Coordinates of C-alpha atoms in Angstrom, one line a residue:
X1 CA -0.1 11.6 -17.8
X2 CA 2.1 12.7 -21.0
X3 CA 5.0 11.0 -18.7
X4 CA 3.7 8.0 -19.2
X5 CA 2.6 8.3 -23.0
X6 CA 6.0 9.4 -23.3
X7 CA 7.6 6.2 -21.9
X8 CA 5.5 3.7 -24.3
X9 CA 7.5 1.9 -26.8
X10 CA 5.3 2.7 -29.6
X11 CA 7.1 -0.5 -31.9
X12 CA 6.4 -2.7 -28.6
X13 CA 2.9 -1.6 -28.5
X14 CA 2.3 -2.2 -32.0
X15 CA 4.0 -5.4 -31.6
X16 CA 1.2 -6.0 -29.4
X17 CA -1.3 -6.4 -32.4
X18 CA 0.4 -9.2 -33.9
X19 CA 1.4 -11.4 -30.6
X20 CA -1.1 -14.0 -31.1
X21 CA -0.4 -15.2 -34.8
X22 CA -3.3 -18.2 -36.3
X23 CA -1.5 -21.2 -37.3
X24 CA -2.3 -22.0 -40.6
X25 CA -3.3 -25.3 -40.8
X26 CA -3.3 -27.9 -44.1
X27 CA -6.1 -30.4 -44.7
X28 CA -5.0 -34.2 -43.2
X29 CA -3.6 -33.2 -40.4
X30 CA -4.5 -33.4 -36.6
X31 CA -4.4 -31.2 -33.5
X32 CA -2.7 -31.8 -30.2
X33 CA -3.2 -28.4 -27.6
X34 CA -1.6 -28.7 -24.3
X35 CA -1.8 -26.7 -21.5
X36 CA 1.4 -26.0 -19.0
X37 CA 2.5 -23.9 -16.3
X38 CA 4.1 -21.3 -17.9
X39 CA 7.9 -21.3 -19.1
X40 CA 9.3 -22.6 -22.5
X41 CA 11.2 -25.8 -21.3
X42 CA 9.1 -27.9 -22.8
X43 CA 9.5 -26.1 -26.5
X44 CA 13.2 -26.2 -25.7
X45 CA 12.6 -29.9 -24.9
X46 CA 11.4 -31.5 -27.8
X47 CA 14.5 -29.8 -30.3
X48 CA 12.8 -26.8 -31.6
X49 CA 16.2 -24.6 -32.9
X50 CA 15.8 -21.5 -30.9
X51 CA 15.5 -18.1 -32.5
X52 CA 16.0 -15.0 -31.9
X53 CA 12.1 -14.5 -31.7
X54 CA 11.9 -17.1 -29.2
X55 CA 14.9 -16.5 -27.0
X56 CA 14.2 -12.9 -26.6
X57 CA 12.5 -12.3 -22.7
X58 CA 9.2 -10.0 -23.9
X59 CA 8.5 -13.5 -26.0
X60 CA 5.0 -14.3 -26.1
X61 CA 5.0 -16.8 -29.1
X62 CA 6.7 -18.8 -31.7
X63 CA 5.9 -20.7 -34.4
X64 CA 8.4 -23.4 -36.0
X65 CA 8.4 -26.5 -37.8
X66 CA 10.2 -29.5 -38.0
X67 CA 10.0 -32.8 -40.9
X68 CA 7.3 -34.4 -38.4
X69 CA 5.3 -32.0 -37.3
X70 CA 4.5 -28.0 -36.3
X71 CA 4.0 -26.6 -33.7
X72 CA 3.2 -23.1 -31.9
X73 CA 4.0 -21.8 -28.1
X74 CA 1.9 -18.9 -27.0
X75 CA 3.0 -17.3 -23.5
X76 CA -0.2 -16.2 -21.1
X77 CA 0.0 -14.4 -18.2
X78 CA -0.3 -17.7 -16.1
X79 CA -0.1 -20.6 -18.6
X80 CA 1.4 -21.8 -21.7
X81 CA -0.2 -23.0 -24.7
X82 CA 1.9 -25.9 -27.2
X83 CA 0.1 -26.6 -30.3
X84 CA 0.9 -29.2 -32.3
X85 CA 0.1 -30.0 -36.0
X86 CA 0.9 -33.6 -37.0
X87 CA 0.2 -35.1 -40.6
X88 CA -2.9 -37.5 -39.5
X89 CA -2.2 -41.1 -40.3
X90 CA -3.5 -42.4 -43.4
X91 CA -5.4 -45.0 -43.3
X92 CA -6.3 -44.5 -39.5
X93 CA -9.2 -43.8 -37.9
X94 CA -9.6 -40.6 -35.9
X95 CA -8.0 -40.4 -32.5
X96 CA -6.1 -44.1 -32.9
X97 CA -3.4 -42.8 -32.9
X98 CA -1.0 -41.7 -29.8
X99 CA -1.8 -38.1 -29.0
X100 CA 1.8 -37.6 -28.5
X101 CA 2.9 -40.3 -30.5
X102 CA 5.2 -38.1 -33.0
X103 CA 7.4 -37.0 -30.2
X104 CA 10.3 -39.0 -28.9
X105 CA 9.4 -40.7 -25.9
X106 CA 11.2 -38.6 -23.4
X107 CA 10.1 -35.7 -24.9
X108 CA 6.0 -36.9 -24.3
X109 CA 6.8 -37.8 -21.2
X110 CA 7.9 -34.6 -20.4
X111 CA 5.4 -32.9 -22.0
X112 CA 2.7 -35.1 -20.4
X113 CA 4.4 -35.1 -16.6
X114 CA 3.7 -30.9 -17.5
X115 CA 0.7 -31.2 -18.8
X116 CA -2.5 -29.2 -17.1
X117 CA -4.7 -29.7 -20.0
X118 CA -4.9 -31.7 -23.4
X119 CA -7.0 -31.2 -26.2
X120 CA -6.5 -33.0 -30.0
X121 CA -8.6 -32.2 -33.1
X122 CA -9.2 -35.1 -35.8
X123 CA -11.0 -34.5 -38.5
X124 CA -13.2 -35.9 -41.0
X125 CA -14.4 -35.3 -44.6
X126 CA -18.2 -35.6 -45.3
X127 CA -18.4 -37.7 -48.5
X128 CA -19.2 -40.8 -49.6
X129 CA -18.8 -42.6 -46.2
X130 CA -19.6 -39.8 -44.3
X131 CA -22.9 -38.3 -44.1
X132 CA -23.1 -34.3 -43.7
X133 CA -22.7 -33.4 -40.5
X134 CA -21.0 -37.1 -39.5
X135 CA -23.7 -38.1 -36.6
X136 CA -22.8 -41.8 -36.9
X137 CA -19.2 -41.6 -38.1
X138 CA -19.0 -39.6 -34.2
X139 CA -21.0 -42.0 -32.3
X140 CA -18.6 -44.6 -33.7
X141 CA -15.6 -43.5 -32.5
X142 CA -16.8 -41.8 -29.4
X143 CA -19.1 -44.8 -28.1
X144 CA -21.7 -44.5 -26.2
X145 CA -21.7 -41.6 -23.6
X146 CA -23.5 -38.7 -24.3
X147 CA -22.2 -36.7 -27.3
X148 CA -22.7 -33.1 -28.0
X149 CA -22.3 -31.1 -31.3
X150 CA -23.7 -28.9 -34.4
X151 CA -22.9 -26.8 -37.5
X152 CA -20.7 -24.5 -37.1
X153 CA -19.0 -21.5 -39.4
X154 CA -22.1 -21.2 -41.4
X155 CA -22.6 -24.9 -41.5
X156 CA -19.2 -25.2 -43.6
X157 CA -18.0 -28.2 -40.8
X158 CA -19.8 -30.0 -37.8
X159 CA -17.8 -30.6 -35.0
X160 CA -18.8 -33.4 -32.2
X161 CA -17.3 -33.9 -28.6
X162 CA -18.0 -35.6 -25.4
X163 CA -16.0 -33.8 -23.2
X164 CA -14.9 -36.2 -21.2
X165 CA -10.8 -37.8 -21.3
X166 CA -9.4 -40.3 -22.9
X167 CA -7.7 -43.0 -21.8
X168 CA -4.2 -40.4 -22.0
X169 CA -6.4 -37.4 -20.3
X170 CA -7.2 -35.7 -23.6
X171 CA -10.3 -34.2 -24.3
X172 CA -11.7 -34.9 -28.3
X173 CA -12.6 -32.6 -31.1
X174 CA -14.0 -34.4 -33.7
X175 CA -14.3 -32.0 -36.7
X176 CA -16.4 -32.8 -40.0
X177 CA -15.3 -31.0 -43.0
X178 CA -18.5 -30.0 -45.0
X179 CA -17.4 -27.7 -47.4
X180 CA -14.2 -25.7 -45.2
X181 CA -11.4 -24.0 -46.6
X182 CA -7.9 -24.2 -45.0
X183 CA -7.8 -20.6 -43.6
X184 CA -11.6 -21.3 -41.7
X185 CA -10.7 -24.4 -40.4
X186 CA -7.4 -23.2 -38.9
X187 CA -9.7 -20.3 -37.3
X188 CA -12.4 -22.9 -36.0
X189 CA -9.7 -25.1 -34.6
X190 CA -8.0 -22.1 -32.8
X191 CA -11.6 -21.1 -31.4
X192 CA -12.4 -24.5 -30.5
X193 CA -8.9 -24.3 -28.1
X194 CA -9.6 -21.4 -26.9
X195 CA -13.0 -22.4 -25.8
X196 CA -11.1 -25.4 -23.9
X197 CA -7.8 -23.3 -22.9
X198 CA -10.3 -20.2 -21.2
X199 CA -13.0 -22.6 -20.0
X200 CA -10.4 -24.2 -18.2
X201 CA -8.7 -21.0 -16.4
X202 CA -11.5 -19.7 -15.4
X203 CA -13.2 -22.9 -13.9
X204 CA -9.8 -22.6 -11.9
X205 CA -11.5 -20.2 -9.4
X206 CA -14.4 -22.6 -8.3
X207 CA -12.5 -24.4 -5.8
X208 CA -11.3 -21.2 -4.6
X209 CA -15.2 -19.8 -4.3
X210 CA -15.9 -23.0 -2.4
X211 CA -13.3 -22.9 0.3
X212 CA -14.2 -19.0 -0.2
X213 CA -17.7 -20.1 0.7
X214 CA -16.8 -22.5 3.5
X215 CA -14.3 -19.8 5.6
X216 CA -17.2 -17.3 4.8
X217 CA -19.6 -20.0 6.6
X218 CA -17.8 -19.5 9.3
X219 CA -17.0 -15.9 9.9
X220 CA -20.8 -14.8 8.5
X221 CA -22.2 -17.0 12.1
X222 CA -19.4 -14.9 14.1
X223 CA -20.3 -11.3 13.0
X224 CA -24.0 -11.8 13.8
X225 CA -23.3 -13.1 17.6
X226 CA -21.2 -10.2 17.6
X227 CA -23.4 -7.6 16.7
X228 CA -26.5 -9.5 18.3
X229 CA -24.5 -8.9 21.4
X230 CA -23.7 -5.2 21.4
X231 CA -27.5 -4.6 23.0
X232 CA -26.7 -6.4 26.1
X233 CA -23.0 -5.2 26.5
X234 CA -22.3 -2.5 29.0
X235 CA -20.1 0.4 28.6
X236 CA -17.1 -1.2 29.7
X237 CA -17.2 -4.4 27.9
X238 CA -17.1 -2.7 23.9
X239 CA -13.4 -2.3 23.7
X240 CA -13.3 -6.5 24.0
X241 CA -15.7 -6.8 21.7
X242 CA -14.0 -3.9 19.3
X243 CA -11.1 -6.1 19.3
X244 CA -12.9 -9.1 18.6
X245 CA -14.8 -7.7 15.5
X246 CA -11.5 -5.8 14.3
X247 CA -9.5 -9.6 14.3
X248 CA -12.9 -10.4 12.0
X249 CA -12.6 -7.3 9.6
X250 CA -8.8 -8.6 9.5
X251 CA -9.8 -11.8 8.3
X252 CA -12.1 -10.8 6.0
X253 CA -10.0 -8.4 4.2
X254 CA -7.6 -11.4 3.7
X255 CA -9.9 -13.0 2.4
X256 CA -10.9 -10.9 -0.4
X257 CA -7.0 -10.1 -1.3
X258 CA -6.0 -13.6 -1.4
X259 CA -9.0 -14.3 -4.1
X260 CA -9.5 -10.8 -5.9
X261 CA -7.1 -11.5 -8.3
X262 CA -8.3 -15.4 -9.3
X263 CA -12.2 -13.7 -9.6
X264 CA -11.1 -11.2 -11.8
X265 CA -9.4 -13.6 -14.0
X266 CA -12.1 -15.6 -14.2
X267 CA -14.5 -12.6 -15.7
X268 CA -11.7 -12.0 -18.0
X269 CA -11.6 -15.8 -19.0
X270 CA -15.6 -16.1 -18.9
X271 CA -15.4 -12.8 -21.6
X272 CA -12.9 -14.5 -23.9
X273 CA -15.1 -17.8 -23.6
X274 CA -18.4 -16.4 -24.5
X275 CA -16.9 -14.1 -27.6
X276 CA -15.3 -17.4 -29.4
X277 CA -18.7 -19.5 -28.6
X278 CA -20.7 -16.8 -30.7
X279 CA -17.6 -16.6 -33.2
X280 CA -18.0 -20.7 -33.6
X281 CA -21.6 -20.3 -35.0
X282 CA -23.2 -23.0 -34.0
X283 CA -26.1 -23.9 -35.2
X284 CA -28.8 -26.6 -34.3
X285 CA -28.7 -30.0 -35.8
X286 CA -32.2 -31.4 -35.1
X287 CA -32.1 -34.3 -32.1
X288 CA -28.7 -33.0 -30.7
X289 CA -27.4 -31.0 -28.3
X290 CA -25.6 -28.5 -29.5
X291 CA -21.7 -27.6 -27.4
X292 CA -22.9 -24.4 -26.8
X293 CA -25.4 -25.3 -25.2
X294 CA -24.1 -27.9 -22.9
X295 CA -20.8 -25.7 -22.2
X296 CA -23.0 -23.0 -21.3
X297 CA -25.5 -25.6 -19.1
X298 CA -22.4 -26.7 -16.9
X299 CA -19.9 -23.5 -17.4
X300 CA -22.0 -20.3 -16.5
X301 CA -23.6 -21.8 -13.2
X302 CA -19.8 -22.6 -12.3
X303 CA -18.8 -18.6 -12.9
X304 CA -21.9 -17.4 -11.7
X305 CA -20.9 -19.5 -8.1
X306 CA -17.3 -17.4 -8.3
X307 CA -19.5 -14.6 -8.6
X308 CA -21.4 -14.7 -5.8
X309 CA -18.3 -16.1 -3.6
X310 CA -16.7 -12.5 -4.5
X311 CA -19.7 -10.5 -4.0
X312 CA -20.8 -12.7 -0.7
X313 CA -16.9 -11.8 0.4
X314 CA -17.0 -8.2 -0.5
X315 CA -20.4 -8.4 1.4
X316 CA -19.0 -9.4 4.5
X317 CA -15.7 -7.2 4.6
X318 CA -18.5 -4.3 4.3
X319 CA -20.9 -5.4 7.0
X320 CA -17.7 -6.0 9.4
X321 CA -16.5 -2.8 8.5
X322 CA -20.2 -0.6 9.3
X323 CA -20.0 -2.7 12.1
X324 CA -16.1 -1.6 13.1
X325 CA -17.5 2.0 12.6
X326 CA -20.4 1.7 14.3
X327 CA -18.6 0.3 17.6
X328 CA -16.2 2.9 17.4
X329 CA -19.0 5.3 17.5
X330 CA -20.3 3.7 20.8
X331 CA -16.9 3.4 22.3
X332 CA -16.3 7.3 21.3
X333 CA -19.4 8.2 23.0
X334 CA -18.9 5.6 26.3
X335 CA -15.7 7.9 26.3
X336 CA -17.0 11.2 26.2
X337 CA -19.6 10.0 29.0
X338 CA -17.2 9.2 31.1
X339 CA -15.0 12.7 30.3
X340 CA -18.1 14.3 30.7
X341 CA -18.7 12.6 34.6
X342 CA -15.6 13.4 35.2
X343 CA -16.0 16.9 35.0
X344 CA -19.1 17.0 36.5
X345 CA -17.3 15.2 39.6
X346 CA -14.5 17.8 39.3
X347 CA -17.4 20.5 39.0
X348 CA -18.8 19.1 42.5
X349 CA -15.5 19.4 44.7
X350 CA -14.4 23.1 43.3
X351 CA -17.9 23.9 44.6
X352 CA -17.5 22.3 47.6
X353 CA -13.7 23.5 48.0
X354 CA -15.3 27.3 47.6
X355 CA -17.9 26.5 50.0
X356 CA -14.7 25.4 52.5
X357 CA -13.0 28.3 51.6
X358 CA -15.6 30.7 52.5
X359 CA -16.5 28.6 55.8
X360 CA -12.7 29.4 56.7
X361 CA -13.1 32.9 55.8
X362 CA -15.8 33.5 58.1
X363 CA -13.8 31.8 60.8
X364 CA -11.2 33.2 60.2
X365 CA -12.2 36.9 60.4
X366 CA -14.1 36.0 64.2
X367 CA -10.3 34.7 64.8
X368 CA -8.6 37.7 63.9
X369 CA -11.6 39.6 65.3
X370 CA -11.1 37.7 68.8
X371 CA -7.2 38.4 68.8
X372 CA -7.4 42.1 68.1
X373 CA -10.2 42.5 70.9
X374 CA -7.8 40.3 73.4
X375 CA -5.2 42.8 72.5
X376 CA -7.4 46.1 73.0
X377 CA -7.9 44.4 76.2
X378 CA -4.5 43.9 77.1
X379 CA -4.0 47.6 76.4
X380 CA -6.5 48.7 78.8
X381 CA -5.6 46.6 81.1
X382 CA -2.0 48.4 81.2
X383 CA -3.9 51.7 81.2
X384 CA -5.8 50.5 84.6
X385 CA -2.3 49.6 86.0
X386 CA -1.2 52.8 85.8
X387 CA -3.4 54.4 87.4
X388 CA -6.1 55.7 84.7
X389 CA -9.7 55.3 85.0
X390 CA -10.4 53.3 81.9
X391 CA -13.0 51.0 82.4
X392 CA -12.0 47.6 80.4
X393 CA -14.7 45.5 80.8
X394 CA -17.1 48.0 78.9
X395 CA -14.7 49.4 76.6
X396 CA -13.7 45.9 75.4
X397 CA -17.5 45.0 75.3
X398 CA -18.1 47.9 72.8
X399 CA -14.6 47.2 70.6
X400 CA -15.8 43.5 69.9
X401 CA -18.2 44.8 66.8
X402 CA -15.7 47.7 65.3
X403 CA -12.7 44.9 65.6
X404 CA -15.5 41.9 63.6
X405 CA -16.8 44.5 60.9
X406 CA -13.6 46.3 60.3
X407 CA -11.3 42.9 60.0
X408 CA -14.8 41.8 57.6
X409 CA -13.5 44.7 55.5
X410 CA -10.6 44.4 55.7
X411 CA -10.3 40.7 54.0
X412 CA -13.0 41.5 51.4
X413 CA -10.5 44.1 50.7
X414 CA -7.7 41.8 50.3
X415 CA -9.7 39.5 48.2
X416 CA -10.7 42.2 45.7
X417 CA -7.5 43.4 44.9
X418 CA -6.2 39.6 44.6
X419 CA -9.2 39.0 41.9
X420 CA -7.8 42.1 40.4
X421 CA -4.8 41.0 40.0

């Protein structure tokens, strides 16, 4: 632990306090916010002089400004953020003009062929022909589809939106200064981007929770026929079906590391959305929908599907993995059945080789009993031959029992002293 306190760079961490300046924004300008994979070309595009702020690698914003126009690049973990601030056209009305229009034309084509998302803030102040809160002034410019907005920052401005493109693919901000100051608008505007900016990564993991969905409609069917099936499988047939519900648990752990990461982002994202919708205030203007409300309508059912792909996915990895378990169980046990017939099959012939051995035993003690009374024969036989009156017949009758029991003793002998050994 103190190793790694040890190896912070206590100026870098500091730093970290201060890596995403506000840009300060003057009355009678407008917004442009776009949205790019991440890198800096685009900064380096348009002829911002490079600094040593900007060029260094551990970058993660700049702010510069040039006789048309300001701008500042903030560097996320996966995107990048350009926001211009362009002196709004006098004499104009609100979003007439180009979004891009102060660029060079190159240079907006770049930045449009990069483009992921777009966002531009106009603004309006509420005055003589504007009423507070600038209802009609909105529906004016933003025709006739629904239209969604409020009082917001206390009821210092009322901002207004569609959210839907225009014909360049920008979404609208149309902001209604009631009684704002330059350093809270600059903080609504950057809320109001960050709303769009996070609403916009994290609705980047729906499409991944619905082909999450549609592989987990697939493997879901395949676990239960597999498990339905270990009832009626014999002994002999669970190592198939092991491996076929291993190649599953494989698959589903895939799964879940391929989209962990683009979940977890999307909690972070929904976090960073929710804290600048209660920093925006909003408050109810009577007969209107409120942004809040309507982001919150369409946005939180979209997160709460990303939510349930990733718990429906961790779900599934855990029911294949009780199930992997639980087959290994079975297999253990069809195993140590078998083991255990085995050795009661071994059991069977070393008592059927003792009962052999002792059958051979017996025999073989009448065989050694037969030879030594054919021998004691033999002997009195060559007594009779010469000339003695042995009778051979009776004496060999009366040897067979001496020669049985003493050769029965004599093996028993033999096999005690072996055991003793």
């Amino acid at each position: 632990m103190g190793d790694v306190v040890d190896s912070v760079d206590l100026l870098s961490l500091n730093a970290e306090w201060h890596a995403r300046p506000g840009m300060q924004l003057a009355k009678g300008c407008r917004v442009v916010h776009v949205v790019t994979p991440r890198g800096r070309r685009i900064l380096e595009g348009i002829g911002i002089p490079p600094d040593a702020g900007f060029t260094a690698r551990e970058a993660r914003h700049h702010i510069a400004a040039t006789p048309g126009f300001s701008v500042k690049w903030e560097g996320h973990t996966e995107v990048s953020n350009y926001t211009f601030a362009v002196p709004a056209e006098a004499g104009c009305d609100a979003f007439t003009a180009p979004a891009l229009g102060f660029l060079p034309a190159a240079a907006a084509e770049a930045v449009l062929s990069a483009r992921q998302l777009g966002v531009r803030v106009d603004f309006l102040t509420a005055g003589a022909d504007v009423e507070a809160g600038g209802y009609n002034e909105a529906r004016r410019l933003f025709g006739e589809m629904p239209l969604y907005g409020g009082l917001m920052t206390d009821g210092n401005a009322a901002v207004w939106a569609d959210f839907r493109p225009d014909a360049e693919g920008f979404l609208r901000f149309l902001v209604v200064d009631i009684s704002l100051t330059e350093p809270r608008m600059s903080r609504l505007v950057q809320r109001l981007l960050d709303i769009e900016t996070y609403r916009f990564l994290a609705v980047a993991a729906l499409p991944v929770a619905r082909r999450t969905m549609e592989r987990l409609d697939g493997l879901e069917p395949q676990l239960d026929r597999l498990m339905a099936n270990l009832r009626s499988r014999a002994g002999n047939e669970l190592e198939p079906l092991l491996r076929e519900i291993t190649h599953l648990a494989a698959e589903g752990e895939e799964l879940v590391s391929s989209t962990a990461y683009r979940f977890a982002a999307a909690r972070a994202y929904e976090d960073i959305v929710a804290r600048r919708l209660a920093d925006v205030r909003e408050e109810v203007v009577p007969g209107y929908q409120r942004i809040t409300t309507f982001l919150n309508k369409s946005f939180r059912p979209a997160m709460r599907t990303c939510e349930a792909a990733a718990v429906r996915a961790d779900g599934f990895t855990g029911r294949v993995s009780r199930a992997v378990n639980l087959l290994n169980t079975m297999v253990d046990m069809e195993q140590k059945r078998q083991n255990q017939a085995i050795l009661q099959s071994m059991e069977k012939q070393a008592a059927t080789q003792v009962r052999l051995q002792q059958a051979v035993e017996g025999f073989s003690v009448f065989a050694i009993a037969y030879y030594a009374v054919s021998l004691f024969g033999y002997m009195l036989k060559a007594l009779k031959g010469m000339g003695l009156p042995v009778p051979v017949e009776a004496a060999t009758g009366v040897i067979v029992p001496v020669a049985i029991v003493f050769t029965a003793l004599s093996v028993r002998h033999i096999k005690r002293r072996m055991h003793g050994d």
